[in-house]
Amino acid sequence: MNMEWKTELCFVDAREPEVTCIERAASWLKRGELVAFPTETVYGLGADGGNAKACAKIYEAKGRPSDNPLILHVADVDALRPLVQSIPPQVEILMSELWPGPMTLIFRRSDHVPDIVTAGGDTVAIRLPEHPVARAMIRAAGCPVAAPSANRSGRPSPTNAQDVWADMAGRIPMILDGGSSQIGIESTVIDVTVEPAMILRPGYYTREYLETWLSGICLDHSIVQDGVAPRSPGQKYRHYAPKAELTVYVGSPEAVNRAIQRALRQAKAAGKRTGAMLFDEDPDPTDCDLVLRLGSRSELSQMGHFLFSSLRAFDRAEVDVIFGVGVEALEGYGISIMNRLKKSAGGRVVVL
Ligand code: TXA
Ligand code: MG
């Protein structure tokens, strides 16, 4: 791989994507190179999804294990049809109502999809993002865009262009800066090749919400139960990890705050630089070098929005340990947040 790229960071106004930047990004993609771009969930690292050599560069730039398949991003449903074998009628309705948006669907693949995209499997993941910059870029490229999150493998997903820069500068020719990603955690991945449909990765759209279109939709057991092998390859890897050791506490707000305060005091006494990741309602802790608040306990979408960028902020502050609040009720968006938190913490979740 060419590690000598002089990476161009190009600001694009999401309300009025400027044609020259988009055209330049599209031309890199057409030439088989990589471009990082904003989506409403997290930033993606894009390549021409029909070009196996270009897709191989994604694995190299990220340091991604080769058995972890990629999502193909399209700008409209017609671009999806040649990539898949069949679409059940209820899935057609789901697509027309929830796309564009933070939802990835797994279909049986057609022969048009290169093996490297599916990691050799017989299914393909497809997403139609809502972000206007992503859509404009995919349209201009004129091909499905293969894109995982634009982080180095194992790191928190980037939710703004600066966080992409930290991981990808020098590795790729161009980053499109469309501001901070509104949602902040990745799309809900749903396998629609099985009956009932199954959520392989929880995201912004919850099981409860999706039930309207996919009656009986269930969660892969590994999402809610420890020790069960996940069905989606990407879910088995260590993920989203800050450099500091993160421990997450779950329980009543009072018990969690007491435990975090105790842990901070002990870590400080041991000479460590400390961080705390709290809700707005939590009291100010002592013995803490950096306190970050991720919104209100009663509005979890704020926590989703701030989670990954906060983990990276702790890294920049060079803390050694982070003690964070978790979500007690395992339902709705709480499942998605805890899925990311648990992986970020390498499983260190203390239930009080
Ligand atoms: O929101 C998102 O989905 C972001 C933005 C950039 O679109 N993309 C993203 O990609 O999160 P990535 O590669 O970081 O995660 C894709 C997940 C992985 O866990 C992967 O294993 C799974 O989707 N996946 C991809 N293709 C699959 C397939 N054919 N079967 C099962 N899981 C698949
Ligand atoms: Mg990822």
Coordinates of C-alpha atoms and ligand atoms in Angstrom, one line a residue:
M1 CA 0.0 0.0 0.0
N2 CA 1.1 3.5 -0.7
M3 CA 1.6 5.0 2.8
E4 CA 2.9 8.2 1.4
W5 CA -0.5 9.8 0.5
K6 CA -0.7 13.4 1.1
T7 CA -4.3 13.1 2.4
E8 CA -6.6 15.8 1.3
L9 CA -9.3 16.9 3.9
C10 CA -12.2 18.5 2.0
F11 CA -15.0 20.2 3.7
V12 CA -18.4 19.7 2.1
D13 CA -21.5 21.5 3.2
A14 CA -24.1 18.7 3.8
R15 CA -27.0 21.0 2.7
E16 CA -25.3 21.8 -0.6
P17 CA -22.6 19.3 -1.5
E18 CA -20.1 21.1 -3.6
V19 CA -19.6 19.5 -6.9
T20 CA -15.9 19.7 -7.3
C21 CA -15.0 17.9 -4.0
I22 CA -17.6 15.2 -4.7
E23 CA -16.3 14.8 -8.3
R24 CA -12.8 14.5 -7.0
A25 CA -13.8 11.9 -4.5
A26 CA -15.7 10.0 -7.2
S27 CA -12.7 10.0 -9.5
W28 CA -10.5 8.5 -6.8
L29 CA -13.0 5.8 -6.3
K30 CA -13.2 5.1 -10.1
R31 CA -9.4 4.9 -10.1
G32 CA -9.5 2.2 -7.5
E33 CA -8.4 4.3 -4.5
L34 CA -10.1 4.9 -1.1
V35 CA -12.1 7.8 0.1
A36 CA -13.4 8.4 3.7
F37 CA -16.9 10.0 3.7
P38 CA -19.6 11.0 6.2
T39 CA -22.7 9.0 6.9
E40 CA -25.5 9.7 9.4
T41 CA -24.2 6.8 11.6
V42 CA -20.4 6.9 11.5
Y43 CA -17.8 7.8 8.8
G44 CA -17.1 5.1 6.1
L45 CA -13.9 4.1 4.3
G46 CA -15.1 3.7 0.7
A47 CA -13.9 1.8 -2.3
D48 CA -15.5 0.8 -5.7
G49 CA -17.5 -2.2 -4.6
G50 CA -17.1 -3.9 -8.0
N51 CA -13.3 -3.7 -8.0
A52 CA -11.7 -6.5 -5.9
K53 CA -8.3 -4.8 -5.9
A54 CA -9.7 -1.6 -4.6
C55 CA -11.7 -3.5 -1.8
A56 CA -8.4 -5.2 -0.8
K57 CA -7.0 -1.8 0.0
I58 CA -9.7 -1.3 2.6
Y59 CA -8.5 -4.4 4.5
E60 CA -5.0 -3.1 4.3
A61 CA -5.7 0.5 5.4
K62 CA -7.8 -0.7 8.3
G63 CA -5.7 -3.7 9.3
R64 CA -9.0 -5.6 9.1
P65 CA -9.2 -9.4 9.3
S66 CA -9.9 -10.8 5.9
D67 CA -12.9 -12.9 7.1
N68 CA -14.9 -9.9 8.0
P69 CA -17.2 -8.9 5.0
L70 CA -17.9 -5.3 3.9
I71 CA -21.2 -3.4 3.5
L72 CA -22.1 -2.2 -0.1
H73 CA -23.6 1.3 0.0
V74 CA -26.0 2.3 -2.8
A75 CA -27.8 5.6 -3.5
D76 CA -31.1 4.1 -4.6
V77 CA -32.9 0.8 -4.5
D78 CA -32.5 0.1 -8.2
A79 CA -28.8 -0.1 -7.7
L80 CA -29.3 -2.9 -5.2
R81 CA -31.3 -5.2 -7.4
P82 CA -28.4 -6.6 -9.6
L83 CA -26.5 -7.3 -6.4
V84 CA -28.9 -9.7 -4.7
Q85 CA -30.9 -12.8 -5.7
S86 CA -34.4 -12.0 -4.5
I87 CA -36.2 -9.6 -2.2
P88 CA -39.2 -10.8 -0.1
P89 CA -42.3 -8.6 -0.5
Q90 CA -42.3 -7.5 3.2
V91 CA -38.6 -6.5 2.8
E92 CA -39.6 -4.3 -0.3
I93 CA -42.0 -2.4 2.0
L94 CA -39.3 -2.1 4.8
M95 CA -36.8 -0.7 2.3
S96 CA -39.3 1.8 0.9
E97 CA -40.2 3.0 4.4
L98 CA -36.9 3.0 6.3
W99 CA -34.3 3.7 3.5
P100 CA -32.5 6.0 3.2
G101 CA -31.4 5.4 6.8
P102 CA -29.3 3.6 9.4
M103 CA -30.2 0.1 8.4
T104 CA -28.1 -2.6 6.7
L105 CA -29.8 -5.6 5.1
I106 CA -28.3 -9.0 4.5
F107 CA -29.4 -10.7 1.2
R108 CA -28.3 -13.8 -0.8
R109 CA -25.6 -12.4 -3.2
S110 CA -25.6 -12.4 -7.0
D111 CA -22.5 -13.1 -9.2
H112 CA -21.9 -9.4 -9.6
V113 CA -20.5 -9.1 -6.1
P114 CA -16.8 -9.8 -5.8
D115 CA -15.8 -12.5 -3.3
I116 CA -13.7 -10.1 -1.3
V117 CA -16.8 -8.0 -0.4
T118 CA -18.6 -11.0 1.1
A119 CA -15.4 -12.6 2.6
G120 CA -16.2 -15.6 0.4
G121 CA -19.7 -16.0 1.9
D122 CA -23.0 -16.4 0.0
T123 CA -24.7 -13.3 1.4
V124 CA -24.1 -9.6 0.9
A125 CA -24.8 -6.6 3.2
I126 CA -26.4 -3.6 1.6
R127 CA -27.1 -0.1 3.0
L128 CA -28.7 3.0 1.6
P129 CA -27.4 5.9 3.7
E130 CA -29.3 9.1 4.3
H131 CA -26.4 11.6 4.5
P132 CA -26.5 13.9 1.5
V133 CA -22.7 13.9 1.0
A134 CA -22.6 10.0 1.0
R135 CA -25.5 9.9 -1.5
A136 CA -23.9 12.5 -3.8
M137 CA -20.6 10.7 -3.7
I138 CA -22.1 7.3 -4.5
R139 CA -24.1 8.7 -7.3
A140 CA -21.1 10.5 -8.8
A141 CA -19.0 7.3 -8.5
G142 CA -21.7 5.4 -10.4
C143 CA -20.9 2.1 -8.5
P144 CA -21.9 0.5 -5.2
V145 CA -19.4 1.7 -2.6
A146 CA -17.9 -0.9 -0.3
A147 CA -17.4 0.7 3.1
P148 CA -16.7 -0.3 6.6
S149 CA -16.3 2.3 9.4
A150 CA -13.2 4.4 8.7
N151 CA -11.3 3.5 11.9
R152 CA -8.2 1.3 12.2
S153 CA -9.4 -2.1 13.1
G154 CA -10.2 -2.4 16.9
R155 CA -10.5 1.4 17.4
P156 CA -13.7 3.4 18.1
S157 CA -15.6 4.2 14.9
P158 CA -15.0 7.8 13.8
T159 CA -17.9 10.2 14.0
N160 CA -16.1 13.2 12.6
A161 CA -13.4 14.0 10.0
Q162 CA -10.8 14.7 12.6
D163 CA -11.2 11.2 14.1
V164 CA -10.9 9.7 10.6
W165 CA -7.7 11.8 10.1
A166 CA -6.2 10.4 13.3
D167 CA -6.5 6.9 11.9
M168 CA -6.2 7.3 8.2
A169 CA -3.9 10.3 7.4
G170 CA -1.2 9.1 5.0
R171 CA -3.1 5.9 4.2
I172 CA -5.7 7.3 1.8
P173 CA -5.8 10.2 -0.7
M174 CA -9.0 11.9 0.5
I175 CA -11.4 12.5 3.4
L176 CA -14.7 14.2 2.8
D177 CA -15.6 16.3 5.9
G178 CA -19.4 16.5 6.3
G179 CA -19.4 17.5 10.0
S180 CA -20.2 15.2 12.9
S181 CA -22.4 12.1 12.3
Q182 CA -25.8 12.7 13.7
I183 CA -26.4 9.2 15.2
G184 CA -22.9 8.2 16.2
I185 CA -23.2 4.4 16.3
E186 CA -23.4 2.1 13.3
S187 CA -26.4 0.9 11.4
T188 CA -28.7 -2.0 12.6
V189 CA -27.6 -5.1 10.6
I190 CA -30.6 -7.3 9.8
D191 CA -30.4 -10.8 8.1
V192 CA -33.5 -11.0 5.9
T193 CA -32.5 -14.4 4.4
V194 CA -34.0 -16.1 7.4
E195 CA -37.5 -16.3 8.7
P196 CA -38.2 -14.6 11.0
A197 CA -35.6 -11.9 10.2
M198 CA -32.7 -11.6 12.7
I199 CA -30.8 -8.6 14.0
L200 CA -27.1 -9.4 13.8
R201 CA -25.8 -6.0 15.1
P202 CA -28.1 -3.7 17.1
G203 CA -28.2 -0.1 16.1
Y204 CA -30.4 3.0 15.9
Y205 CA -33.4 1.1 14.7
T206 CA -34.4 -1.1 17.6
R207 CA -36.1 -4.6 17.5
E208 CA -39.3 -3.0 19.0
Y209 CA -39.4 -0.4 16.1
L210 CA -38.6 -2.9 13.3
E211 CA -41.3 -5.3 14.5
T212 CA -43.8 -3.1 12.6
W213 CA -42.4 -4.3 9.3
L214 CA -40.7 -7.6 10.2
S215 CA -43.2 -9.4 12.4
G216 CA -41.4 -11.7 14.9
I217 CA -37.9 -10.2 14.2
C218 CA -35.5 -11.5 16.8
L219 CA -32.0 -10.7 18.1
D220 CA -29.0 -12.9 17.5
H221 CA -28.6 -14.6 20.9
S222 CA -25.0 -13.4 21.2
I223 CA -26.2 -9.8 21.5
V224 CA -27.9 -10.4 24.8
Q225 CA -26.2 -13.5 26.1
D226 CA -22.5 -14.0 27.0
G227 CA -20.6 -17.0 25.6
V228 CA -22.7 -17.5 22.5
A229 CA -20.9 -17.3 19.1
P230 CA -22.2 -14.4 17.0
R231 CA -23.6 -15.0 13.5
S232 CA -22.0 -11.9 12.0
P233 CA -18.2 -12.2 11.6
G234 CA -17.5 -8.6 12.7
Q235 CA -19.2 -9.1 16.1
K236 CA -16.6 -11.6 17.3
Y237 CA -13.6 -9.1 17.2
R238 CA -12.4 -6.8 19.9
H239 CA -13.9 -3.4 18.9
Y240 CA -14.2 0.2 19.7
A241 CA -11.4 0.1 22.3
P242 CA -9.9 3.3 23.7
K243 CA -6.2 3.0 24.7
A244 CA -7.1 3.4 28.4
E245 CA -8.8 0.5 30.3
L246 CA -12.5 1.2 30.4
T247 CA -14.8 -0.3 33.1
V248 CA -18.6 0.1 32.8
Y249 CA -20.9 0.1 35.8
V250 CA -24.6 -0.8 35.6
G251 CA -27.2 -0.4 38.4
S252 CA -29.1 2.3 40.1
P253 CA -27.7 5.8 39.6
E254 CA -26.7 6.1 43.3
A255 CA -24.9 2.7 43.4
V256 CA -23.1 3.5 40.1
N257 CA -22.0 6.9 41.2
R258 CA -20.7 5.5 44.5
A259 CA -18.8 2.7 42.7
I260 CA -17.3 5.1 40.2
Q261 CA -16.2 7.5 42.9
R262 CA -14.5 4.6 44.8
A263 CA -12.8 3.4 41.7
L264 CA -11.5 6.9 40.9
R265 CA -10.1 7.4 44.4
Q266 CA -8.3 4.0 44.3
A267 CA -6.9 4.6 40.8
K268 CA -5.7 8.1 41.8
A269 CA -4.0 6.7 44.9
A270 CA -2.2 4.2 42.6
G271 CA -0.8 7.2 40.6
K272 CA -3.0 6.8 37.5
R273 CA -4.5 9.4 35.3
T274 CA -8.3 9.0 35.5
G275 CA -11.4 9.6 33.4
A276 CA -15.1 9.4 34.1
M277 CA -17.9 9.0 31.5
L278 CA -21.1 10.1 33.1
F279 CA -24.7 11.3 32.4
D280 CA -25.6 14.9 32.8
E281 CA -27.5 14.2 36.0
D282 CA -24.6 12.5 37.8
P283 CA -22.8 14.5 40.5
D284 CA -19.3 15.9 39.9
P285 CA -16.7 13.2 40.9
T286 CA -13.4 14.0 42.7
D287 CA -10.0 12.5 41.9
C288 CA -10.8 12.7 38.2
D289 CA -8.6 14.2 35.5
L290 CA -11.2 14.3 32.7
V291 CA -15.0 14.1 33.2
L292 CA -17.0 13.7 30.0
R293 CA -20.8 13.8 30.0
L294 CA -22.8 11.9 27.4
G295 CA -26.2 13.6 27.7
S296 CA -29.2 12.8 29.8
R297 CA -30.0 9.4 31.3
S298 CA -33.5 9.8 29.9
E299 CA -32.3 10.5 26.3
L300 CA -30.0 7.7 25.2
S301 CA -29.7 9.0 21.6
Q302 CA -27.4 11.6 23.1
M303 CA -25.2 8.9 24.6
G304 CA -25.1 7.2 21.2
H305 CA -24.1 10.5 19.6
F306 CA -21.2 11.2 22.0
L307 CA -19.9 7.7 22.8
F308 CA -17.2 7.1 20.2
S309 CA -15.9 10.6 20.0
S310 CA -15.7 10.7 23.9
L311 CA -13.6 7.5 23.9
R312 CA -11.2 9.1 21.5
A313 CA -11.1 12.3 23.6
F314 CA -10.0 10.2 26.6
D315 CA -7.2 8.9 24.4
R316 CA -6.0 12.4 23.5
A317 CA -6.0 13.3 27.2
E318 CA -3.8 10.2 27.8
V319 CA -5.8 8.9 30.8
D320 CA -4.9 5.4 32.0
V321 CA -8.3 4.3 33.2
I322 CA -11.9 5.3 32.4
F323 CA -14.9 4.5 34.6
G324 CA -18.2 4.8 32.8
V325 CA -21.9 4.6 33.4
G326 CA -23.9 1.9 31.6
V327 CA -27.6 1.4 30.8
E328 CA -29.6 -0.7 33.2
A329 CA -32.7 -1.6 31.2
L330 CA -31.8 -4.0 28.4
E331 CA -34.4 -2.9 25.9
G332 CA -34.8 -0.6 22.9
Y333 CA -31.7 1.6 22.2
G334 CA -30.2 0.6 25.5
I335 CA -29.3 -2.8 23.9
S336 CA -27.4 -1.1 21.1
I337 CA -25.5 1.3 23.5
M338 CA -24.6 -1.6 25.9
N339 CA -23.4 -3.7 22.9
R340 CA -20.9 -1.0 22.0
L341 CA -19.9 -0.2 25.6
K342 CA -19.3 -3.8 26.5
K343 CA -17.0 -4.2 23.5
S344 CA -15.2 -0.9 24.2
A345 CA -14.6 -2.2 27.7
G346 CA -13.4 -5.6 26.6
G347 CA -16.2 -7.1 28.6
R348 CA -15.4 -5.3 31.9
V349 CA -19.0 -4.6 32.9
V350 CA -19.7 -4.5 36.7
V351 CA -23.4 -5.1 37.5
L352 CA -24.2 -3.7 41.0
Ligands
TXA1 O1 -23.4 2.4 9.9 C1 -22.7 1.5 9.3 O2 -23.1 0.4 9.0 C2 -21.3 1.9 8.9 C3 -21.4 3.0 7.8 C4 -20.0 3.4 7.3 O3 -22.3 2.6 6.8 N1 -20.5 0.8 8.4 C5 -20.1 -0.2 9.2 O4 -19.3 -1.2 8.6 O5 -20.3 -0.2 10.4 P1 -18.4 -2.2 9.4 O6 -17.7 -3.0 8.4 O7 -17.6 -1.5 10.4 O8 -19.4 -3.2 10.0 C6 -20.2 -4.0 9.2 C7 -20.8 -5.2 10.0 C8 -19.6 -6.1 10.4 O9 -19.9 -6.5 11.8 C9 -19.7 -7.2 9.4 O10 -19.2 -8.5 10.0 C10 -21.2 -7.3 9.1 O11 -21.6 -5.9 9.1 N2 -21.5 -7.9 7.8 C11 -21.1 -7.4 6.6 N3 -21.5 -8.3 5.6 C12 -22.1 -9.3 6.2 C13 -22.7 -10.5 5.8 N4 -22.8 -10.8 4.5 N5 -23.2 -11.3 6.7 C14 -23.2 -11.0 8.0 N6 -22.7 -9.9 8.5 C15 -22.1 -9.1 7.7
MG2 MG -16.6 -1.1 12.1

